[in-house]
């Protein structure tokens, strides 16, 4: 973690960030930017903000303590996420 901090990065779980002003919007914008970069056979169409919020945060397998956001100089820069399992 010292090396990350020395390069201006900090990693925080969503459970710590979710109540900050504009955190959900910032997460959405980072998600759309990263998702647009994934190769796909069709042109990219981003999810709407409302659909993203509903799809992500209402999912019973969503674990706020298992979504980690990399922050670089105050900007959301990346993420890593684990999902729960309902045994399906």
PDB file of C-alpha atoms in Angstrom, residues 53-63 83:
ATOM      1  CA  UNK A  53     -27.985   2.216 -10.206  1.00  0.00           C
ATOM      2  CA  UNK A  54     -30.931  -0.204 -10.190  1.00  0.00           C
ATOM      3  CA  UNK A  55     -28.974  -3.067 -11.789  1.00  0.00           C
ATOM      4  CA  UNK A  56     -25.940  -2.681  -9.545  1.00  0.00           C
ATOM      5  CA  UNK A  57     -27.128  -1.672  -6.116  1.00  0.00           C
ATOM      6  CA  UNK A  58     -30.431  -3.580  -6.036  1.00  0.00           C
ATOM      7  CA  UNK A  59     -28.861  -6.893  -6.985  1.00  0.00           C
ATOM      8  CA  UNK A  60     -29.131  -9.267  -3.987  1.00  0.00           C
ATOM      9  CA  UNK A  61     -25.586 -10.454  -4.730  1.00  0.00           C
ATOM     10  CA  UNK A  62     -24.091  -6.947  -4.493  1.00  0.00           C
ATOM     11  CA  UNK A  63     -21.609  -6.678  -1.609  1.00  0.00           C
ATOM     12  CA  UNK A  83     -20.277 -10.624  -5.971  1.00  0.00           C
TER      13      UNK A  83
END
